[in-house]
mmCIF file with all atom_site columns, C-alpha atoms and ligand atoms in Angstrom:
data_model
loop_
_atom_site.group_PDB
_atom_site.id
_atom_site.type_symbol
_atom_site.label_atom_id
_atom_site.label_alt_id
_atom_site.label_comp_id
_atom_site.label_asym_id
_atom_site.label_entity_id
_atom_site.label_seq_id
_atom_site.pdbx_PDB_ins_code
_atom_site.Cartn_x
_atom_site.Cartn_y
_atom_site.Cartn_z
_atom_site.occupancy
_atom_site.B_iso_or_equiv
_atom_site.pdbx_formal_charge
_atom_site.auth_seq_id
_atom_site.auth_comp_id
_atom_site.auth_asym_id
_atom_site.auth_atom_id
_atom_site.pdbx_PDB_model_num
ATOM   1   C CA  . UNK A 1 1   ? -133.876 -86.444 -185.482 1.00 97.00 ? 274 UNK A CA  1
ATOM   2   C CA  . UNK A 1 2   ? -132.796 -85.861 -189.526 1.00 98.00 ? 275 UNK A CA  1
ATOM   3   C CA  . UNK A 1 3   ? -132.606 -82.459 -190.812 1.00 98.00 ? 276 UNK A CA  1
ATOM   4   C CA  . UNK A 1 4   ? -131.901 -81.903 -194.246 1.00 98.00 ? 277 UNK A CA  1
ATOM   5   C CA  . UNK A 1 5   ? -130.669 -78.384 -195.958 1.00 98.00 ? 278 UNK A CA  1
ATOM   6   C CA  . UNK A 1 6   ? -131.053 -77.876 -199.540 1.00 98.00 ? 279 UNK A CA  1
ATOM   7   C CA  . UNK A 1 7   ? -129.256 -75.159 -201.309 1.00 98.00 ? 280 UNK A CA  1
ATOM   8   C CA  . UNK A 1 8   ? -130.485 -73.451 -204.518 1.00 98.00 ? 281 UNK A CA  1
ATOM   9   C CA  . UNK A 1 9   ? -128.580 -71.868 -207.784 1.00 98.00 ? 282 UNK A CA  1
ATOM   10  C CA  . UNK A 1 10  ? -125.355 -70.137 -207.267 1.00 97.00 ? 283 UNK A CA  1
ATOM   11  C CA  . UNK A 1 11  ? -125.103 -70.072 -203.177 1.00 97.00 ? 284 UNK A CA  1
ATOM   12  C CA  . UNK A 1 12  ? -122.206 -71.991 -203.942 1.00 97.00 ? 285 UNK A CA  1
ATOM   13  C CA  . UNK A 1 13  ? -120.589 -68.884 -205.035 1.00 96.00 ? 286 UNK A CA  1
ATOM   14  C CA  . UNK A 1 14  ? -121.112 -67.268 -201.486 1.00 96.00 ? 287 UNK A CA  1
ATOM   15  C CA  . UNK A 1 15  ? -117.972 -65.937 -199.734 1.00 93.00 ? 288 UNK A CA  1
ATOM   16  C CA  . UNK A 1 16  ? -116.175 -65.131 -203.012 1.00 87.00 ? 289 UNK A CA  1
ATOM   17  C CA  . UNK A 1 17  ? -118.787 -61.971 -204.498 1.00 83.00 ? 290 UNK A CA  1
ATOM   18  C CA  . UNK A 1 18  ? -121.435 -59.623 -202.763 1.00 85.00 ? 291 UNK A CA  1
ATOM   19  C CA  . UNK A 1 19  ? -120.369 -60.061 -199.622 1.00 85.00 ? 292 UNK A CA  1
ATOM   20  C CA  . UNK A 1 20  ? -122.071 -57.049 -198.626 1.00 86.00 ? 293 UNK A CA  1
ATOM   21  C CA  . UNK A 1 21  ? -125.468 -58.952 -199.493 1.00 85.00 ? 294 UNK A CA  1
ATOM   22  C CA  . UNK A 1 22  ? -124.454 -62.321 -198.310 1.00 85.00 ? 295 UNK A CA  1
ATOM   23  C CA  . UNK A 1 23  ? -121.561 -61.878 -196.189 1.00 84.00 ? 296 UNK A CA  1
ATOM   24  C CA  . UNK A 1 24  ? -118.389 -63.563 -196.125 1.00 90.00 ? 297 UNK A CA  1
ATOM   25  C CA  . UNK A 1 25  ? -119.083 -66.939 -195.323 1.00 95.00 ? 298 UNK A CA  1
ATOM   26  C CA  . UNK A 1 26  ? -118.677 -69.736 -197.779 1.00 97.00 ? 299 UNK A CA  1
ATOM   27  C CA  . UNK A 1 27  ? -120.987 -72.704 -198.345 1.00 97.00 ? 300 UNK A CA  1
ATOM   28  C CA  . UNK A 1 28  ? -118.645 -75.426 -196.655 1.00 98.00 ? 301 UNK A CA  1
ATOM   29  C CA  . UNK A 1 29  ? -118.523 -72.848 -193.779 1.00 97.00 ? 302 UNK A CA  1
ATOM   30  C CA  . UNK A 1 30  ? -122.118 -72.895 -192.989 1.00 98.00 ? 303 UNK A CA  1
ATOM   31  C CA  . UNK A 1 31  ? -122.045 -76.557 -193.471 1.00 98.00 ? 304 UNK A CA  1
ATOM   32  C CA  . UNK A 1 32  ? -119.825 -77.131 -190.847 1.00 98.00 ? 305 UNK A CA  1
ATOM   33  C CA  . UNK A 1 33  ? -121.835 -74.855 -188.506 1.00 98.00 ? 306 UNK A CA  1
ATOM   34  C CA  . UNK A 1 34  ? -124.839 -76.401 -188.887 1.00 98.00 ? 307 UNK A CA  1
ATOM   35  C CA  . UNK A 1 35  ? -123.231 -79.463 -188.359 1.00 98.00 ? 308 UNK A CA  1
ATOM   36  C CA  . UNK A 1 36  ? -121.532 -78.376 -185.564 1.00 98.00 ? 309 UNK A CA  1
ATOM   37  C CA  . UNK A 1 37  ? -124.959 -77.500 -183.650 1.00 97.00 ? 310 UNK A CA  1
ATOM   38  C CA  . UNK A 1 38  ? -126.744 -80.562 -184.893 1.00 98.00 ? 311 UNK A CA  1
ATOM   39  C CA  . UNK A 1 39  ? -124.234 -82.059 -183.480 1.00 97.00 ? 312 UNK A CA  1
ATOM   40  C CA  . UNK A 1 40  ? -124.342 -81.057 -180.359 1.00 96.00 ? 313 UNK A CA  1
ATOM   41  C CA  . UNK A 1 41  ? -128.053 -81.415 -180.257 1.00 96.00 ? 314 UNK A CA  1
ATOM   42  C CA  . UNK A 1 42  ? -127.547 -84.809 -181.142 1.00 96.00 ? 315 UNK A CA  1
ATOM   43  C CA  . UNK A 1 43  ? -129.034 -84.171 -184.758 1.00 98.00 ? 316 UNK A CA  1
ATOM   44  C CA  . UNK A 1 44  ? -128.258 -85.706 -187.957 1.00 98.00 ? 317 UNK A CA  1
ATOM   45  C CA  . UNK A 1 45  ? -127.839 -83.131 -190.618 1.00 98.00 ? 318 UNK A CA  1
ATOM   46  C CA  . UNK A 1 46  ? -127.842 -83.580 -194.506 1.00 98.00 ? 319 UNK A CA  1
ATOM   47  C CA  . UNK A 1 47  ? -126.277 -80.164 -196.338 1.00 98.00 ? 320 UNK A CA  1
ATOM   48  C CA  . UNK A 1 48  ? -126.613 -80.122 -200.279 1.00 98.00 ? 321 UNK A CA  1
ATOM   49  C CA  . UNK A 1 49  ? -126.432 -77.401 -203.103 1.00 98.00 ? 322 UNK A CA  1
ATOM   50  C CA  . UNK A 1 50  ? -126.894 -77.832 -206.615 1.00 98.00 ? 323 UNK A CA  1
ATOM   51  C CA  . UNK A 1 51  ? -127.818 -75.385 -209.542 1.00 98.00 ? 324 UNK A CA  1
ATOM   52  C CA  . UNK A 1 52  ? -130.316 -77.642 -210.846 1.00 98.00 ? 325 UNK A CA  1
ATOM   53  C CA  . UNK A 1 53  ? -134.099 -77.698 -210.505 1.00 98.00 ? 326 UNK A CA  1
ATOM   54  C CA  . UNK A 1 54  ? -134.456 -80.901 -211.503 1.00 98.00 ? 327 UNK A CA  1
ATOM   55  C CA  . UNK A 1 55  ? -131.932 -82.235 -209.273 1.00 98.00 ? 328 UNK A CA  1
ATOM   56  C CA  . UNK A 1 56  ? -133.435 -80.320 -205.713 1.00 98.00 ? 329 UNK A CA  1
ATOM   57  C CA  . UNK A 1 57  ? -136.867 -82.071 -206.851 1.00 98.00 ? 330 UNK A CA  1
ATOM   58  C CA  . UNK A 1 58  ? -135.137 -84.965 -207.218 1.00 98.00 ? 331 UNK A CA  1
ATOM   59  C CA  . UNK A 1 59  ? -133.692 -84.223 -203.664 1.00 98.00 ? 332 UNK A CA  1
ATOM   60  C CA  . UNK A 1 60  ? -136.801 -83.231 -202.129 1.00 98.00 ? 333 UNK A CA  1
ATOM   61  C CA  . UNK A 1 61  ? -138.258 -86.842 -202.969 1.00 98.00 ? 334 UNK A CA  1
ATOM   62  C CA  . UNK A 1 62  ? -135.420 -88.989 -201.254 1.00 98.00 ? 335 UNK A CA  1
ATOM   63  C CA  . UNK A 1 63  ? -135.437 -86.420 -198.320 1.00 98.00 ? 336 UNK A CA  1
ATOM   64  C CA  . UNK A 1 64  ? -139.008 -86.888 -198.070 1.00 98.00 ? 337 UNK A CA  1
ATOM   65  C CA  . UNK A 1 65  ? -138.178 -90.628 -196.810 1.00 98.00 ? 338 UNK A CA  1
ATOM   66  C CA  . UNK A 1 66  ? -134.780 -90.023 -195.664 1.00 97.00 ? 339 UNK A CA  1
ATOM   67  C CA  . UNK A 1 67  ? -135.317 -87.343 -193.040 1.00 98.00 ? 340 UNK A CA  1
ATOM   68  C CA  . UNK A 1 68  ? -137.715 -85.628 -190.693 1.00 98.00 ? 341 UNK A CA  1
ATOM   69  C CA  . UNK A 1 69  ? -137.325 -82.345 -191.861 1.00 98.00 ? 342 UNK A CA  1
ATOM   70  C CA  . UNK A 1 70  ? -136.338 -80.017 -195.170 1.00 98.00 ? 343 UNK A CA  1
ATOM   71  C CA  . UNK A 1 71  ? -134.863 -76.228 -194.240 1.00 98.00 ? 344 UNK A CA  1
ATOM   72  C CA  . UNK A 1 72  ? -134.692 -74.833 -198.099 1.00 98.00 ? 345 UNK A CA  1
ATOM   73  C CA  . UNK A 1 73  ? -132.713 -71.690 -199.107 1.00 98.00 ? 346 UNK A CA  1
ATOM   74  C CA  . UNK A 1 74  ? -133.620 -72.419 -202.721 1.00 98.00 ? 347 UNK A CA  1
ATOM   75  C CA  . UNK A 1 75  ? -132.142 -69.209 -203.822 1.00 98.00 ? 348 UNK A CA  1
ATOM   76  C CA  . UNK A 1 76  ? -133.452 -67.946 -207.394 1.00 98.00 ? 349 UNK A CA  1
ATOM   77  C CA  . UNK A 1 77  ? -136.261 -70.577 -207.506 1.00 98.00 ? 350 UNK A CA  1
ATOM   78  C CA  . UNK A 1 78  ? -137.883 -69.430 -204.164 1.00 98.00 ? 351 UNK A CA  1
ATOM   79  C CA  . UNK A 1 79  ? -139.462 -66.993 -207.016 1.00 98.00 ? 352 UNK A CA  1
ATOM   80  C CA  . UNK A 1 80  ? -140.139 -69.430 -209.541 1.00 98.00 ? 353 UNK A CA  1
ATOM   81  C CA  . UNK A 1 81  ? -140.108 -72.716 -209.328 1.00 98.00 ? 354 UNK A CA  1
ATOM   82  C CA  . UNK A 1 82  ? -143.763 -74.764 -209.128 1.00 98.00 ? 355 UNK A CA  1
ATOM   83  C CA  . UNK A 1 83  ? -141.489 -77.918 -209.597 1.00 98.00 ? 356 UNK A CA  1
ATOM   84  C CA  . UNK A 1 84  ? -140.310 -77.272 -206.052 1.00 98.00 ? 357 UNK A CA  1
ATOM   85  C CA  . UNK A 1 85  ? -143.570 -75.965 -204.678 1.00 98.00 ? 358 UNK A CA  1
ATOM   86  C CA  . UNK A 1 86  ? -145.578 -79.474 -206.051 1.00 98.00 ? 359 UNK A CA  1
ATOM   87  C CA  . UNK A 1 87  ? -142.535 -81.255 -204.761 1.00 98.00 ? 360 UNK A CA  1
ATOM   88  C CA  . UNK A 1 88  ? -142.647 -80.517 -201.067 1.00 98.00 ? 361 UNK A CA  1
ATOM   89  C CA  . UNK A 1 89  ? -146.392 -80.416 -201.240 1.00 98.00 ? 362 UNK A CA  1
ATOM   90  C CA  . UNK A 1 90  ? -146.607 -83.527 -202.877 1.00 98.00 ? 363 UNK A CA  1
ATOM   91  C CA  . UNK A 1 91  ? -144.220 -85.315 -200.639 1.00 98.00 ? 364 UNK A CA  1
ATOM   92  C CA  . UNK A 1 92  ? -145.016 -83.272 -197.567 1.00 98.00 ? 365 UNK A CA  1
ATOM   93  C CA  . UNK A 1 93  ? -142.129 -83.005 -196.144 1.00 98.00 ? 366 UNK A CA  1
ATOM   94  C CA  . UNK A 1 94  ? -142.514 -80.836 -193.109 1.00 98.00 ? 367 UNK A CA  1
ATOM   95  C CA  . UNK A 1 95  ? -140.330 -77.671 -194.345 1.00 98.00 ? 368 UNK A CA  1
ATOM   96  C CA  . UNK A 1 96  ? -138.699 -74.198 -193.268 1.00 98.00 ? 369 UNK A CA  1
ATOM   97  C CA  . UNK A 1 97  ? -137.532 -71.533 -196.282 1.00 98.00 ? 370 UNK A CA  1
ATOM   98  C CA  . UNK A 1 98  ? -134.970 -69.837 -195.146 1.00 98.00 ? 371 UNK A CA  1
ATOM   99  C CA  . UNK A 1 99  ? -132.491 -66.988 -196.943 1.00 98.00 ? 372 UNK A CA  1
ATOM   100 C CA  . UNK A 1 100 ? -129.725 -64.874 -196.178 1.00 97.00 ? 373 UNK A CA  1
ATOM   101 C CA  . UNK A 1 101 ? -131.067 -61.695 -197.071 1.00 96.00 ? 374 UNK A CA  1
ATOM   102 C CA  . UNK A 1 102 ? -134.363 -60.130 -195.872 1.00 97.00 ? 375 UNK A CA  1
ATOM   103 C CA  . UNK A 1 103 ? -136.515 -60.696 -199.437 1.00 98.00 ? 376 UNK A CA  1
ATOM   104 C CA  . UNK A 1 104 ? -138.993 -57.674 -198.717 1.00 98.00 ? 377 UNK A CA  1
ATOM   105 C CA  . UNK A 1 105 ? -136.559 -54.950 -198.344 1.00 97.00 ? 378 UNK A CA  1
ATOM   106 C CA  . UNK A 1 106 ? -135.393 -55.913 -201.587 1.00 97.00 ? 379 UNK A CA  1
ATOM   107 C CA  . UNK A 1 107 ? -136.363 -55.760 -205.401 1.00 98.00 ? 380 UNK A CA  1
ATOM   108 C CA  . UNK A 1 108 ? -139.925 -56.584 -205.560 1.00 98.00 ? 381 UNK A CA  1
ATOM   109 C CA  . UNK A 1 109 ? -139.709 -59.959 -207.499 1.00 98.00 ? 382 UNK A CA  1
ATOM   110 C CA  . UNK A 1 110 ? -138.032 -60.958 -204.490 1.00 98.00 ? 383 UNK A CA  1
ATOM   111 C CA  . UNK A 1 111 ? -141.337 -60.394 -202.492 1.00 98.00 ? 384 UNK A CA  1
ATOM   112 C CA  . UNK A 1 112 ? -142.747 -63.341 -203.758 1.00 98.00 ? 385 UNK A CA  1
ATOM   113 C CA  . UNK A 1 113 ? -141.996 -67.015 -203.182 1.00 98.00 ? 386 UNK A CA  1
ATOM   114 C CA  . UNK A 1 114 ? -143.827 -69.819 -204.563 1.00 98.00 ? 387 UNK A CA  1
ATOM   115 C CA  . UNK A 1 115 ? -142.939 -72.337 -201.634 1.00 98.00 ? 388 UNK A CA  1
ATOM   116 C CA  . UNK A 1 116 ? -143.503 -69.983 -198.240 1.00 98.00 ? 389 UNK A CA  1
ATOM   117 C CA  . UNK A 1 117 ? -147.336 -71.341 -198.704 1.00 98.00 ? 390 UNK A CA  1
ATOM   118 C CA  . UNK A 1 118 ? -146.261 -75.058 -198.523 1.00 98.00 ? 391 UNK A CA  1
ATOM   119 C CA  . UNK A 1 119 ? -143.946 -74.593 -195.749 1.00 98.00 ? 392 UNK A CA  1
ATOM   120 C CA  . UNK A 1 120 ? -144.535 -74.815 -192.253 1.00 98.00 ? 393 UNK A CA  1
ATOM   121 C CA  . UNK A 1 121 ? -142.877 -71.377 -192.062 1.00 98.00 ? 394 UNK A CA  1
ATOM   122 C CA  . UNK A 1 122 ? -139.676 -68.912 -193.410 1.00 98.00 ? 395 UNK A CA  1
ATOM   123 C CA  . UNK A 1 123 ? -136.876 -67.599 -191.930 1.00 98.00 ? 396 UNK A CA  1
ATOM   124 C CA  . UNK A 1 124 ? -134.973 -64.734 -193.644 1.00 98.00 ? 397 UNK A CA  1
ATOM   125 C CA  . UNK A 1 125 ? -132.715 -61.712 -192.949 1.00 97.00 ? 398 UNK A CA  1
ATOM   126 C CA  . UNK A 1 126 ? -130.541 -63.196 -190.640 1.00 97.00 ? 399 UNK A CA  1
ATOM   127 C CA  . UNK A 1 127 ? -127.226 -64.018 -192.674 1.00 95.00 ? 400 UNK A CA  1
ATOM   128 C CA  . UNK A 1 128 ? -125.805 -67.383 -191.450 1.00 97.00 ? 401 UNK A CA  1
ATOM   129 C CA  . UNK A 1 129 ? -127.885 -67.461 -188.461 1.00 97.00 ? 402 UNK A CA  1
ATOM   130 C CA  . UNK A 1 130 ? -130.807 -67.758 -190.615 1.00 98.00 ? 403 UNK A CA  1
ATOM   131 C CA  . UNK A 1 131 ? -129.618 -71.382 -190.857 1.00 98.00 ? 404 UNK A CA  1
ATOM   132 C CA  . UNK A 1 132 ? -129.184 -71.979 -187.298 1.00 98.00 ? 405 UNK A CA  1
ATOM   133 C CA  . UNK A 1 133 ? -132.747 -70.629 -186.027 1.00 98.00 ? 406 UNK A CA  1
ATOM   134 C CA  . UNK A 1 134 ? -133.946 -73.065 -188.884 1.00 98.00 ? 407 UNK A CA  1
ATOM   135 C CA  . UNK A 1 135 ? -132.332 -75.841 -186.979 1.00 98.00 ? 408 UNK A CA  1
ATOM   136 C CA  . UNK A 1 136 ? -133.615 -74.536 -183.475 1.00 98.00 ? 409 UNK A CA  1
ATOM   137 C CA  . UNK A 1 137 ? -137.281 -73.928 -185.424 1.00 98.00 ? 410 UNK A CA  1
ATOM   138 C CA  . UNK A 1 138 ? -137.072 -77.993 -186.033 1.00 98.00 ? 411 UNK A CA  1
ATOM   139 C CA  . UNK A 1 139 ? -136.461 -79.073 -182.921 1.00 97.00 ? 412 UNK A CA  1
ATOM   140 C CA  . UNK A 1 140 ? -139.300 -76.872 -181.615 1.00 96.00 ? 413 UNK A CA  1
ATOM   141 C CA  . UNK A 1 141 ? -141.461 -78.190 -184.779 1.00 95.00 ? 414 UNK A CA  1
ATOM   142 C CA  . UNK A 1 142 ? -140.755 -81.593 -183.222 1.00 93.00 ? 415 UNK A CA  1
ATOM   143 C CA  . UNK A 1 143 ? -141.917 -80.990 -179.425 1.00 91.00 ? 416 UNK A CA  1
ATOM   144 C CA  . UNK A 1 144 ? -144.974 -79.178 -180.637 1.00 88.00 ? 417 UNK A CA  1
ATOM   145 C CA  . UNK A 1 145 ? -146.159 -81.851 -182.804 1.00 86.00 ? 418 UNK A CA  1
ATOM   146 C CA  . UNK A 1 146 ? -145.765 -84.454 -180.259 1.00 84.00 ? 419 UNK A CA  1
ATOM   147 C CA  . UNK A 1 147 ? -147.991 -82.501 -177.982 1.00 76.00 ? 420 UNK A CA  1
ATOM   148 C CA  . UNK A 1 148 ? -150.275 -82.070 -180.865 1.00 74.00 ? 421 UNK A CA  1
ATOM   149 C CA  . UNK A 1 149 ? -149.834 -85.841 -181.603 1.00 76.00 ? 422 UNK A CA  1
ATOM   150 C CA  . UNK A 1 150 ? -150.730 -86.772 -177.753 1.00 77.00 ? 423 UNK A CA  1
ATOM   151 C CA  . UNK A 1 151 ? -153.617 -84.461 -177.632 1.00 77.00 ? 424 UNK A CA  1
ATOM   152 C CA  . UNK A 1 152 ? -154.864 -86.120 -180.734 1.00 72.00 ? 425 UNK A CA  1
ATOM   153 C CA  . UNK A 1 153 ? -154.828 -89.593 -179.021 1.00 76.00 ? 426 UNK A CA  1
ATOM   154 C CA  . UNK A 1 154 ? -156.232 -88.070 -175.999 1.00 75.00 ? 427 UNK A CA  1
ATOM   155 C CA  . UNK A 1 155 ? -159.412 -86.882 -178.129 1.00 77.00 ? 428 UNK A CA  1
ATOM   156 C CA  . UNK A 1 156 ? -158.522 -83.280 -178.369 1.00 71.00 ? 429 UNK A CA  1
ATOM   157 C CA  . UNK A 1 157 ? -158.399 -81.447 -181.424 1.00 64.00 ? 430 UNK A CA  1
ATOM   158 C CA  . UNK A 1 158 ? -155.223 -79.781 -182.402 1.00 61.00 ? 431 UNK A CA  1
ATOM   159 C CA  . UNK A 1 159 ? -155.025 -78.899 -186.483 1.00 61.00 ? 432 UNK A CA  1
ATOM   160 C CA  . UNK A 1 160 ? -151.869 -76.160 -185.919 1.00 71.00 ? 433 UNK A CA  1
ATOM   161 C CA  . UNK A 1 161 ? -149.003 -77.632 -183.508 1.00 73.00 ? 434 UNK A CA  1
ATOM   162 C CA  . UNK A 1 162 ? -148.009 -74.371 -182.333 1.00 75.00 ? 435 UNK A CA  1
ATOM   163 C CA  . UNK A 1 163 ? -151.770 -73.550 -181.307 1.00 68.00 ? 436 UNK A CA  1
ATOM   164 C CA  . UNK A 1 164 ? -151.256 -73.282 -177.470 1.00 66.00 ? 437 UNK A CA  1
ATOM   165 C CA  . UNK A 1 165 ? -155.013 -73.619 -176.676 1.00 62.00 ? 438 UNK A CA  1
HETATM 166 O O1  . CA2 B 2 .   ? -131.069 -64.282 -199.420 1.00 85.12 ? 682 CA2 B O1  1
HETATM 167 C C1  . CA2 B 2 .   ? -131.054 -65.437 -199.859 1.00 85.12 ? 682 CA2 B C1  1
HETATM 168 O O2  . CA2 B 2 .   ? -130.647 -66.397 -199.216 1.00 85.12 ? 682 CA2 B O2  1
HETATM 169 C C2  . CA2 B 2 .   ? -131.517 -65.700 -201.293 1.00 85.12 ? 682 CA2 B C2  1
HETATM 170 O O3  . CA2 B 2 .   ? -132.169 -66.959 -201.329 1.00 85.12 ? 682 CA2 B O3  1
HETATM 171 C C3  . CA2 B 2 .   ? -130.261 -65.723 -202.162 1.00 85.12 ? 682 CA2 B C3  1
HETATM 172 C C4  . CA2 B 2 .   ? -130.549 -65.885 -203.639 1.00 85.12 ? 682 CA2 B C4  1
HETATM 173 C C5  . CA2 B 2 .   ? -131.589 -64.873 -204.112 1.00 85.12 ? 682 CA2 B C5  1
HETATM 174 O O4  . CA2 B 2 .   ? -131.940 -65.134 -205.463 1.00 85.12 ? 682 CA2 B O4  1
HETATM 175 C C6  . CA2 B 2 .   ? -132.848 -64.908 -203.246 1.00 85.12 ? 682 CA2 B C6  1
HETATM 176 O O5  . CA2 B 2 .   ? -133.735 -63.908 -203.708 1.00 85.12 ? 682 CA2 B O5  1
HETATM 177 C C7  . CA2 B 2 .   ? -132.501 -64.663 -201.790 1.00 85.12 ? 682 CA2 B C7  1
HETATM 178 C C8  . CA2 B 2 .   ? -129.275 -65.675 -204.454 1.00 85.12 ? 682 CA2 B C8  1
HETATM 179 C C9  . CA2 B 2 .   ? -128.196 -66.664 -204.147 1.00 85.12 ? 682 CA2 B C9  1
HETATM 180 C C10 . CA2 B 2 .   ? -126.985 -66.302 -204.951 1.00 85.12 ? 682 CA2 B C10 1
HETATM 181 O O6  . CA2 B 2 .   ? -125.904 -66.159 -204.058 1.00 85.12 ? 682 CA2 B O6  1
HETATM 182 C C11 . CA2 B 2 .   ? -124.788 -65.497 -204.490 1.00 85.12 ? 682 CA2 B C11 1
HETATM 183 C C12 . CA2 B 2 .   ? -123.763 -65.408 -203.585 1.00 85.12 ? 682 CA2 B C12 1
HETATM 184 C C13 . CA2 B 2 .   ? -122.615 -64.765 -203.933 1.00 85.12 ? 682 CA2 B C13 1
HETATM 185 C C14 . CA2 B 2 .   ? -122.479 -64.193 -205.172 1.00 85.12 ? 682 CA2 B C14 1
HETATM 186 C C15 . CA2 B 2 .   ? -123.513 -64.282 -206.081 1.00 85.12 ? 682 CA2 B C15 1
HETATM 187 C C16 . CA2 B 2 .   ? -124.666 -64.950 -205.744 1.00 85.12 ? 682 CA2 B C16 1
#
């Protein structure tokens, strides 16, 4: 299995302000533990961070054929970017939103993210380990859908692959 992570404006300042917000890990340190643990898992893992919107579209296209899944922290843009929404629902890349922080117990322009409605679903509030359950969330993603898949073949319906029924 592929996994990418995208990273959105200015996370690649984390570690060296508002640590009480983000903690005191850097970007190259959560790299390396999500590596780490895709590692052992014996899962390929792309880690990327750039400032630009255009560029994360850009991303979101070649990940779309490159990998199996997108986990997004895409910072700022969560809140405003419909290049990023149309992007992962155009390419439909199966995709987790994750963030550091927990969004809703913040300022209310926070509350709202463009992309949780094209996403599979969002993790947030967890600091670094918000990018770890992402991984675990994946490889759960993955067994579900195969069900779903077999059941499919076998003539059973199954629209949601987390629907147990
Ligand atoms: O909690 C998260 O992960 C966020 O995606 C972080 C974004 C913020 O705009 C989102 O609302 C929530 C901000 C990333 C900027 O990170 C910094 C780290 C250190 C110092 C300054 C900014």
């Amino acid at each position: 299995m592929k996994i990418c992570y995208l990273n959105g404006p200015n996370l690649n300042l984390l570690g060296t302000r508002q640590p009480e917000i983000y903690g005191t890990s850097t970007l190259a340190d959560i790299a390396a533990l999500v590596r780490k643990r895709g590692a052992d898992r014996n899962i390929e893992v792309g880690f990327r961070q750039s400032n630009s919107e255009g560029q994360l579209v850009e991303w979101v296209h070649e990940i779309a054929t490159d990998y199996d899944y997108l986990v997004i922290n895409a910072a700022a843009y969560t809140h405003t970017s419909v290049a990023l929404r149309d992007a992962i629902s155009g390419t439909q890349i199966p995709t987790i939103e994750i963030h550091l922080s927990n969004v809703y117990s913040r300022e209310e322009f926070r509350h709202k993210s463009l992309i949780a409605p094209v996403c599979v679903g969002q993790i947030a509030g967890f600091g670094v380990d918000s990018y770890l359950l992402a991984l675990e969330a994946c490889v759960r993603l993955k067994k579900a859908t195969n069900v779903a898949k077999t059941e499919t073949s076998n003539g059973k319906k199954k629209k949601n692959p987390f629907d147990d029924k």
